[in-house]
Coordinates of C-alpha atoms and ligand atoms in Angstrom, one line a residue:
M140 CA -38.1 1.9 -0.6
N141 CA -38.7 5.3 0.8
A142 CA -37.9 8.3 -1.5
D143 CA -35.0 9.3 0.8
P144 CA -32.0 7.0 0.1
L145 CA -30.6 7.9 3.5
D146 CA -33.7 6.9 5.5
A147 CA -32.6 5.0 8.6
E148 CA -35.8 2.8 8.8
D149 CA -35.4 1.7 5.2
F150 CA -31.8 0.7 6.1
R151 CA -33.0 -1.3 9.1
T152 CA -35.6 -3.2 7.1
L153 CA -33.4 -3.9 4.1
G154 CA -30.4 -4.6 6.3
H155 CA -32.3 -7.3 8.2
R156 CA -33.4 -8.9 5.0
L157 CA -29.9 -8.7 3.5
I158 CA -28.4 -10.4 6.6
D159 CA -30.9 -13.1 6.3
L160 CA -29.9 -13.6 2.7
L161 CA -26.2 -13.7 3.5
A162 CA -26.8 -16.1 6.4
D163 CA -28.7 -18.4 4.0
H164 CA -25.8 -18.1 1.6
L165 CA -23.3 -19.0 4.3
G166 CA -25.4 -22.1 5.3
T167 CA -25.9 -23.4 1.7
T168 CA -22.2 -22.9 0.8
A169 CA -21.0 -24.5 4.1
R170 CA -23.3 -27.5 3.3
R171 CA -21.8 -27.8 -0.3
Q172 CA -25.4 -27.4 -1.7
E173 CA -24.4 -25.0 -4.5
P174 CA -21.8 -25.2 -7.2
V175 CA -18.5 -23.6 -6.0
L176 CA -18.7 -21.5 -9.1
R177 CA -21.4 -21.3 -11.7
W178 CA -19.1 -21.1 -14.7
Q179 CA -20.1 -18.8 -17.5
E180 CA -17.9 -17.6 -20.4
P181 CA -17.0 -13.9 -19.9
E182 CA -19.2 -12.8 -22.9
A183 CA -22.2 -14.6 -21.6
M184 CA -21.7 -13.2 -18.1
L185 CA -21.4 -9.6 -19.5
A186 CA -24.6 -10.2 -21.6
S187 CA -26.4 -11.2 -18.4
V188 CA -25.6 -7.9 -16.6
P189 CA -27.7 -5.1 -18.0
P190 CA -26.1 -1.7 -18.6
V191 CA -26.6 0.9 -15.8
D192 CA -30.2 2.2 -15.9
P193 CA -30.2 5.9 -15.1
A194 CA -33.8 5.5 -13.9
G195 CA -32.9 2.9 -11.3
G196 CA -35.8 0.9 -9.8
A197 CA -34.2 -2.5 -9.5
D198 CA -34.8 -4.7 -6.5
P199 CA -31.7 -4.5 -4.2
L200 CA -32.5 -7.9 -2.7
A201 CA -32.7 -9.5 -6.1
F202 CA -29.4 -8.0 -7.0
A203 CA -27.8 -9.2 -3.8
A204 CA -29.2 -12.7 -4.4
R205 CA -27.7 -12.6 -7.9
L206 CA -24.4 -11.5 -6.5
C207 CA -24.4 -14.5 -4.1
R208 CA -25.5 -16.9 -6.8
D209 CA -23.0 -16.0 -9.4
A210 CA -20.0 -15.4 -7.2
N211 CA -17.0 -17.7 -6.7
H212 CA -18.1 -19.2 -3.4
L213 CA -15.1 -18.9 -1.1
H214 CA -17.1 -20.2 1.9
D215 CA -17.7 -23.5 0.1
P216 CA -15.3 -26.0 1.7
R217 CA -14.5 -27.2 -1.8
F218 CA -13.0 -23.8 -2.7
V219 CA -9.2 -24.7 -2.7
G220 CA -8.0 -22.2 -5.2
H221 CA -6.4 -18.8 -4.9
Q222 CA -5.1 -17.3 -1.6
V223 CA -8.2 -15.3 -0.6
S224 CA -9.8 -16.3 2.6
A225 CA -13.5 -16.9 3.3
P226 CA -14.0 -14.0 5.6
L227 CA -15.4 -14.4 9.1
P228 CA -19.0 -13.3 9.3
L229 CA -18.1 -11.2 12.3
A230 CA -15.5 -9.4 10.2
V231 CA -18.1 -8.7 7.5
L232 CA -20.3 -7.2 10.1
F233 CA -17.6 -4.9 11.4
E234 CA -16.8 -4.1 7.8
T235 CA -20.3 -2.9 7.4
V236 CA -19.9 -0.7 10.5
T237 CA -16.7 0.9 9.2
A238 CA -18.2 1.3 5.7
L239 CA -21.1 3.2 7.1
L240 CA -18.9 5.4 9.2
N241 CA -16.4 6.0 6.3
N242 CA -13.7 7.4 8.5
G243 CA -10.9 7.6 6.1
M244 CA -8.0 8.1 8.5
A245 CA -5.7 10.2 6.4
V246 CA -5.6 12.4 9.5
Y247 CA -6.4 11.4 13.0
E248 CA -9.5 13.6 13.1
M249 CA -11.0 11.6 10.2
G250 CA -11.0 8.4 12.2
P251 CA -9.9 8.8 15.8
L252 CA -10.9 5.3 17.0
T253 CA -10.2 3.5 13.7
T254 CA -6.6 5.0 13.8
M255 CA -6.0 3.7 17.3
A256 CA -7.5 0.3 16.6
E257 CA -5.1 0.0 13.7
H258 CA -2.3 1.0 15.9
R259 CA -3.2 -1.7 18.4
L260 CA -3.6 -4.3 15.7
L261 CA -0.1 -3.6 14.3
E262 CA 1.3 -3.7 17.8
W263 CA -0.2 -7.2 18.2
L264 CA 1.1 -8.4 14.8
A265 CA 4.6 -7.0 15.5
A266 CA 4.8 -9.0 18.7
R267 CA 3.6 -12.2 17.0
F268 CA 6.3 -11.7 14.4
G269 CA 8.9 -11.3 17.1
L270 CA 9.7 -7.7 16.2
P271 CA 11.0 -5.4 19.0
G272 CA 8.8 -3.0 21.0
E273 CA 9.7 0.0 18.8
A274 CA 8.2 -1.7 15.7
G275 CA 5.4 0.0 14.0
G276 CA 3.7 0.4 10.6
V277 CA 0.5 1.0 8.7
M278 CA -2.4 -0.9 7.2
T279 CA -2.9 -0.5 3.5
S280 CA -4.8 -2.0 0.6
G281 CA -3.2 -5.2 -0.4
G282 CA 0.1 -7.0 -0.5
S283 CA 1.2 -5.4 -3.8
L284 CA 0.8 -1.9 -2.4
G285 CA 2.3 -3.1 0.9
N286 CA 5.5 -4.4 -0.7
L287 CA 5.8 -1.2 -2.8
T288 CA 5.4 0.9 0.4
A289 CA 8.1 -1.1 2.3
L290 CA 10.5 -0.8 -0.7
L291 CA 9.9 2.9 -0.9
A292 CA 11.0 3.1 2.8
A293 CA 14.1 1.0 1.9
R294 CA 14.9 3.4 -1.0
Q295 CA 14.5 6.5 1.1
L296 CA 16.6 5.1 4.0
C297 CA 19.3 3.2 2.1
A298 CA 19.7 4.7 -1.4
R299 CA 22.4 7.3 -2.0
G300 CA 21.2 10.8 -1.5
D301 CA 17.6 11.9 -1.1
A302 CA 15.7 9.5 -3.3
W303 CA 12.3 11.2 -2.7
Q304 CA 13.7 14.4 -4.2
H305 CA 16.1 13.1 -6.9
G306 CA 15.0 9.5 -7.6
S307 CA 17.4 6.6 -7.5
E308 CA 17.6 4.9 -10.8
R309 CA 20.5 2.6 -10.2
A310 CA 19.2 1.1 -7.0
T311 CA 18.6 -2.7 -7.1
V312 CA 16.5 -5.2 -5.1
F313 CA 17.0 -8.9 -5.1
A314 CA 14.2 -11.4 -4.9
S315 CA 13.9 -15.1 -5.6
E316 CA 12.8 -16.0 -9.2
Q317 CA 9.7 -17.4 -7.5
A318 CA 8.8 -14.1 -5.8
H319 CA 5.4 -12.6 -6.5
Y320 CA 5.3 -10.5 -9.6
C321 CA 4.5 -7.4 -7.5
I322 CA 8.1 -7.2 -6.4
D323 CA 9.4 -6.7 -9.9
R324 CA 6.6 -4.3 -10.6
A325 CA 7.4 -2.3 -7.5
A326 CA 11.1 -2.0 -8.6
R327 CA 9.9 -0.7 -12.0
I328 CA 7.4 1.7 -10.4
L329 CA 10.3 3.0 -8.2
G330 CA 12.2 3.8 -11.3
F331 CA 14.9 1.2 -10.9
G332 CA 14.2 -0.1 -14.5
A333 CA 14.2 -3.7 -15.8
A334 CA 17.6 -4.4 -14.1
G335 CA 16.2 -3.1 -10.8
C336 CA 14.9 -6.4 -9.6
V337 CA 17.4 -9.2 -9.9
P338 CA 15.8 -12.7 -9.9
I339 CA 17.8 -15.1 -7.7
A340 CA 17.9 -18.8 -8.5
V341 CA 16.2 -21.3 -6.3
D342 CA 17.0 -24.8 -5.2
E343 CA 14.9 -27.9 -6.0
Q344 CA 12.6 -27.0 -3.0
F345 CA 12.1 -23.5 -4.6
R346 CA 14.0 -21.7 -1.8
M347 CA 16.2 -18.8 -2.7
R348 CA 19.9 -19.9 -2.9
P349 CA 22.0 -17.8 -0.6
E350 CA 25.2 -18.3 -2.6
A351 CA 23.4 -17.2 -5.8
L352 CA 22.3 -14.1 -3.9
R353 CA 25.8 -13.3 -2.8
A354 CA 27.0 -13.7 -6.4
A355 CA 24.3 -11.4 -7.7
I356 CA 25.1 -8.7 -5.1
A357 CA 28.8 -8.8 -6.1
H358 CA 27.9 -8.6 -9.8
C359 CA 25.5 -5.7 -9.1
R360 CA 28.3 -3.7 -7.3
A361 CA 30.8 -4.5 -10.1
D362 CA 28.2 -3.2 -12.6
G363 CA 28.0 0.2 -10.8
R364 CA 24.5 -0.3 -9.5
Q365 CA 23.6 0.1 -5.9
P366 CA 22.3 -3.0 -4.0
L367 CA 19.5 -1.8 -1.8
A368 CA 17.3 -4.6 -0.5
V369 CA 16.7 -8.3 -0.4
V370 CA 13.1 -9.4 -0.6
A371 CA 12.6 -12.8 1.1
S372 CA 9.4 -14.7 0.2
A373 CA 7.7 -16.1 3.3
C374 CA 6.2 -17.9 1.5
T375 CA 6.2 -18.0 -2.4
T376 CA 2.9 -17.8 -4.1
A377 CA 3.3 -20.8 -6.5
T378 CA 4.5 -23.5 -4.1
G379 CA 4.2 -21.9 -0.6
T380 CA 8.0 -22.2 0.0
F381 CA 9.8 -20.2 2.7
D382 CA 13.1 -18.6 1.8
P383 CA 15.9 -19.3 4.3
L384 CA 15.4 -16.2 6.5
P385 CA 18.4 -16.5 8.8
E386 CA 20.8 -16.9 5.9
L387 CA 19.4 -14.0 4.0
A388 CA 19.4 -11.9 7.2
A389 CA 23.1 -12.7 7.6
I390 CA 23.9 -11.6 4.1
C391 CA 21.9 -8.4 4.5
R392 CA 23.8 -7.6 7.7
Q393 CA 27.2 -8.2 6.0
E394 CA 26.3 -6.3 2.9
Q395 CA 24.4 -3.6 4.8
L396 CA 21.2 -4.2 2.8
W397 CA 17.6 -3.8 3.9
L398 CA 15.8 -7.1 4.5
H399 CA 12.2 -7.0 3.4
V400 CA 10.0 -10.1 4.0
D401 CA 7.0 -10.6 1.7
G402 CA 5.0 -12.5 4.2
A403 CA 1.7 -11.6 2.5
H404 CA 0.6 -15.3 2.7
G405 CA 2.9 -17.0 5.2
A406 CA 3.8 -14.5 8.0
P407 CA 0.7 -15.4 10.1
F408 CA 2.1 -19.0 10.4
A409 CA 4.6 -17.5 12.9
M410 CA 1.6 -17.9 15.3
T411 CA 1.6 -21.7 15.1
S412 CA 4.3 -23.7 16.9
R413 CA 4.5 -26.0 13.9
L414 CA 6.0 -23.4 11.5
R415 CA 8.0 -21.5 14.0
E416 CA 11.2 -23.0 12.7
R417 CA 10.4 -22.1 9.1
L418 CA 9.8 -18.6 10.1
R419 CA 12.9 -18.2 12.3
G420 CA 14.6 -15.0 11.2
L421 CA 11.3 -13.2 10.6
E422 CA 12.2 -11.1 13.6
L423 CA 15.4 -9.9 11.9
A424 CA 13.5 -8.2 9.0
D425 CA 13.6 -4.5 8.5
S426 CA 10.1 -4.6 7.1
I427 CA 7.4 -7.3 6.8
V428 CA 4.2 -7.4 4.7
C429 CA 1.3 -9.5 5.9
D430 CA -2.1 -9.9 4.2
L431 CA -4.9 -10.4 6.6
H432 CA -7.2 -11.3 3.7
K433 CA -5.1 -14.4 3.0
M434 CA -4.5 -16.5 6.1
L435 CA -6.3 -14.4 8.8
Q436 CA -9.9 -14.6 7.4
M437 CA -10.4 -10.9 6.9
P438 CA -12.3 -9.4 3.9
A439 CA -10.1 -8.1 1.1
L440 CA -8.1 -6.0 1.2
S441 CA -6.4 -5.8 4.6
T442 CA -2.6 -5.6 4.7
A443 CA -0.1 -4.8 7.4
V444 CA 3.2 -3.2 6.6
L445 CA 5.5 -3.4 9.6
Y446 CA 8.9 -1.9 10.2
R447 CA 11.3 -3.2 12.8
D448 CA 11.9 0.5 13.7
G449 CA 8.5 2.1 13.8
R450 CA 10.0 5.5 13.0
H451 CA 10.7 4.2 9.5
A452 CA 7.0 4.1 8.8
T453 CA 7.0 7.7 7.6
A454 CA 10.1 7.3 5.4
P455 CA 8.3 6.2 2.2
F456 CA 6.4 9.4 1.6
A457 CA 8.5 12.5 2.4
Q458 CA 6.0 14.9 1.1
Q459 CA 4.5 18.2 2.4
A460 CA 0.7 18.6 2.2
A461 CA -0.2 21.7 4.1
Y462 CA -3.9 21.4 3.4
L463 CA -4.0 18.1 5.2
F464 CA -1.2 17.8 7.7
A465 CA -0.9 20.6 10.2
D466 CA 2.9 20.1 10.5
S467 CA 4.3 17.6 8.1
A468 CA 7.8 18.1 9.5
D469 CA 7.2 16.5 12.8
R470 CA 5.6 13.4 11.2
E471 CA 2.7 13.1 13.7
W472 CA 2.5 9.4 14.4
F473 CA -1.3 9.5 14.6
N474 CA -1.9 10.8 11.1
R475 CA -1.8 7.7 9.0
G476 CA -1.7 9.6 5.7
H477 CA 2.1 10.2 6.2
R478 CA 2.6 6.4 5.9
T479 CA 0.6 5.2 2.9
L480 CA 0.1 5.9 -0.7
E481 CA -3.6 6.2 0.1
C482 CA -5.0 9.4 1.4
T483 CA -8.5 8.1 2.4
K484 CA -8.5 4.4 3.2
R485 CA -10.9 1.8 4.6
G486 CA -11.1 0.9 8.3
F487 CA -9.5 -2.5 7.9
G488 CA -7.5 -2.2 11.1
A489 CA -10.7 -1.7 13.2
V490 CA -12.3 -4.8 11.5
A491 CA -9.4 -7.1 12.4
Y492 CA -9.0 -5.5 15.9
G493 CA -12.7 -6.0 16.6
C494 CA -12.5 -9.7 15.6
L495 CA -9.5 -10.3 17.8
Q496 CA -11.0 -8.5 20.8
T497 CA -14.2 -10.6 20.4
L498 CA -12.8 -14.0 19.5
G499 CA -9.3 -13.9 20.8
E500 CA -6.3 -15.5 18.9
R501 CA -7.3 -19.1 19.4
P502 CA -9.7 -19.6 16.4
F503 CA -7.1 -17.9 14.1
V504 CA -4.3 -20.2 15.3
A505 CA -6.7 -23.2 15.0
A506 CA -7.5 -22.3 11.4
L507 CA -3.8 -22.0 10.6
D508 CA -3.1 -25.5 12.1
H509 CA -6.1 -27.0 10.3
A510 CA -4.8 -25.6 7.0
L511 CA -1.5 -27.3 7.7
D512 CA -3.2 -30.6 8.5
L513 CA -5.2 -30.5 5.3
A514 CA -2.0 -29.8 3.2
Q515 CA -0.3 -32.7 4.9
H516 CA -3.2 -35.0 4.2
L517 CA -3.4 -34.0 0.5
A518 CA 0.4 -34.3 0.0
T519 CA 0.4 -37.7 1.6
A520 CA -2.5 -38.9 -0.4
V521 CA -0.9 -37.7 -3.6
Q522 CA 2.4 -39.3 -2.8
A523 CA 0.7 -42.6 -2.0
A524 CA -1.1 -42.7 -5.3
T525 CA 0.6 -44.2 -8.4
D526 CA -1.2 -41.8 -10.8
F527 CA -0.3 -38.5 -9.1
E528 CA 2.9 -36.6 -8.7
L529 CA 3.7 -34.1 -5.9
A530 CA 5.7 -31.1 -7.1
V531 CA 7.4 -30.5 -3.8
L532 CA 6.8 -31.3 -0.1
P533 CA 4.6 -28.4 1.1
D534 CA 6.1 -26.1 3.6
C535 CA 2.7 -24.8 4.6
N536 CA -0.9 -24.9 3.1
I537 CA -0.2 -24.7 -0.7
V538 CA 0.1 -28.0 -2.5
C539 CA 1.1 -28.4 -6.1
F540 CA 0.6 -31.8 -7.8
R541 CA -0.4 -33.2 -11.2
H542 CA -2.2 -36.2 -12.6
T543 CA 0.3 -38.5 -14.3
P544 CA -1.4 -41.8 -15.4
A545 CA 0.5 -44.0 -17.7
G546 CA 0.2 -43.3 -21.4
I547 CA -0.4 -39.5 -21.4
A548 CA 2.0 -37.9 -23.8
D549 CA 1.2 -34.2 -23.0
L550 CA 0.8 -33.9 -19.2
D551 CA 0.4 -30.1 -19.4
R552 CA -2.6 -30.4 -21.7
H553 CA -4.0 -33.3 -19.7
N554 CA -3.9 -31.3 -16.4
R555 CA -5.1 -28.1 -18.0
R556 CA -8.1 -29.9 -19.3
I557 CA -8.8 -31.6 -16.0
R558 CA -8.7 -28.2 -14.2
A559 CA -11.0 -26.6 -16.7
A560 CA -13.5 -29.5 -16.5
I561 CA -13.6 -29.4 -12.7
V562 CA -13.9 -25.6 -12.5
Q563 CA -16.7 -25.6 -15.1
S564 CA -18.5 -28.4 -13.3
G565 CA -18.6 -26.4 -10.1
T566 CA -17.6 -29.3 -7.9
F567 CA -14.3 -27.8 -6.8
Y568 CA -12.4 -24.6 -7.4
L569 CA -8.6 -25.2 -7.8
V570 CA -6.0 -23.3 -9.8
Q571 CA -2.8 -24.2 -11.7
T572 CA 0.8 -23.0 -12.0
T573 CA 3.7 -23.6 -14.3
L574 CA 6.9 -25.0 -12.6
P575 CA 10.1 -26.0 -14.3
R576 CA 8.8 -29.6 -14.8
G577 CA 5.5 -28.4 -16.3
L578 CA 2.0 -27.4 -15.5
F579 CA 0.8 -28.4 -12.0
L580 CA -2.6 -28.2 -10.3
R581 CA -2.4 -26.0 -7.3
C582 CA -4.5 -26.0 -4.1
T583 CA -4.4 -23.5 -1.2
L584 CA -6.2 -25.0 1.8
L585 CA -7.5 -22.2 3.9
N586 CA -11.2 -22.8 4.6
P587 CA -11.6 -24.0 8.2
R588 CA -14.6 -26.1 7.0
T589 CA -12.7 -28.1 4.4
T590 CA -12.2 -31.7 5.5
T591 CA -9.9 -34.5 4.6
A592 CA -12.9 -36.2 3.0
D593 CA -13.2 -33.1 0.6
L594 CA -9.6 -33.6 -0.4
D595 CA -10.1 -37.3 -1.1
A596 CA -13.2 -36.4 -3.1
L597 CA -11.1 -33.9 -5.1
L598 CA -8.7 -36.6 -6.1
T599 CA -11.6 -38.8 -7.1
A600 CA -13.1 -35.9 -9.1
I601 CA -9.7 -35.4 -10.9
R602 CA -9.6 -39.0 -11.9
A603 CA -13.1 -38.9 -13.1
A604 CA -12.4 -35.7 -15.2
A605 CA -9.3 -37.4 -16.6
N606 CA -11.3 -40.4 -17.7
R607 CA -13.9 -38.2 -19.4
S608 CA -11.1 -36.1 -21.0
T609 CA -9.1 -39.1 -22.3
G610 CA -12.4 -40.7 -23.5
D611 CA -13.0 -37.7 -25.9
Ligands
PLP1118 C1 3.7 -13.7 -1.7 C2 2.7 -12.7 -2.2 N1 3.0 -11.4 -2.2 C3 2.1 -10.5 -2.6 C4 0.9 -10.8 -3.1 C5 0.0 -9.7 -3.7 O1 -1.0 -9.5 -2.7 P1 -2.4 -8.7 -3.0 O2 -3.2 -9.6 -3.9 O3 -3.0 -8.5 -1.7 O4 -2.0 -7.4 -3.7 C6 0.5 -12.2 -3.2 C7 -0.8 -12.6 -3.7 O5 -1.1 -13.7 -3.9 C8 1.4 -13.1 -2.7 O6 1.1 -14.4 -2.7

């Protein structure tokens, strides 16, 4: 390496070699030639990573190779675990461009083109979700932050008085008991307290029960609290279930509540004709969150927060910052810093916009349809087997099931051990969740290269792990 760490030629040479290394990694993972995850206990992994050496001198290619080797390989078709996509190589390249440029976008001048690419991306997403032409929003870092941002808008627009100035401690949001934990967390961050997020009972399909919601709203009013917003899950994290959006929208209209849809995982399915019915009502939302790093193959994090009325995008943060914004009062639409908790942020909008402009929508829709096909295949295979039990018919691409052979007294322990054995063997990566009936194995099928043969092999691997485990 040259003595100058900013040297352009060094960057060129190293960059070419790094791309070669990453391309090899993509090839070997796609061909299932490496373990999905080389499992190591946390202590052993820490011991293998030397402390920072102030003198430096390590080989960057060796470190990059180690990063690839010891990562959880999301590009391996046998990765069927958490809801993080294997990013498109093109997106990774655009990500490198935006990282180098580091245009933070708090104000338009600090990212003129990235700001407008974000604007165009949001316009496209809003249209796909059926929102009206005046919809608008912002890109931010992750679904958790996105949900908090949308609920901040709901608080500012719907709570009594000026919540930004005086707080709003008795405001209350309602979300299904299956909602992602970040909703309860957001309510607490907003100062609503432990009673500020009311969990609403679900039916046997894990859908929020509208009559339970109505009762909870009435109870909340009787208690002297202020109902503010309903958070619909589209879909839930654990089982991939879509709440009944039209019914929840009707309740929100009658009760004059904000309807926020946490579509972090499931909102992109609005683009496939197959799930259009499940997502009917999405267009009625006051705000929607959608993670592009889940079902739209973007690198993490990349989250859209959309408002049905784009003017609401500046409601969450009603702050003056004279050193940054020339005129905070007029809420310049082109200064993204008015809209997010972040001041400087990454150029995620430009990354997704660049991919769409290059590839068009088709591969994204095809990947969504493929994910649905895989989920159907797995659910059908599980139902057909006498030694497996399906938790619930999948609405989309998340499938929960457990191994239930005769003679096992403790099914939770049995399935927990199976998962641990499979993950540690590196043959598949899957996760688990606890549902009312007990512990279930959980698969999210989002890699376009995963095949039905992979899923059949997964069931075989589970049976083999079970045999080893019961043989102990
Ligand atoms: C429904 C739902 N909402 C929100 C989140 C949080 O998203 P993030 O991890 O991007 O913060 C998740 C994550 O799995 C999710 O499934």
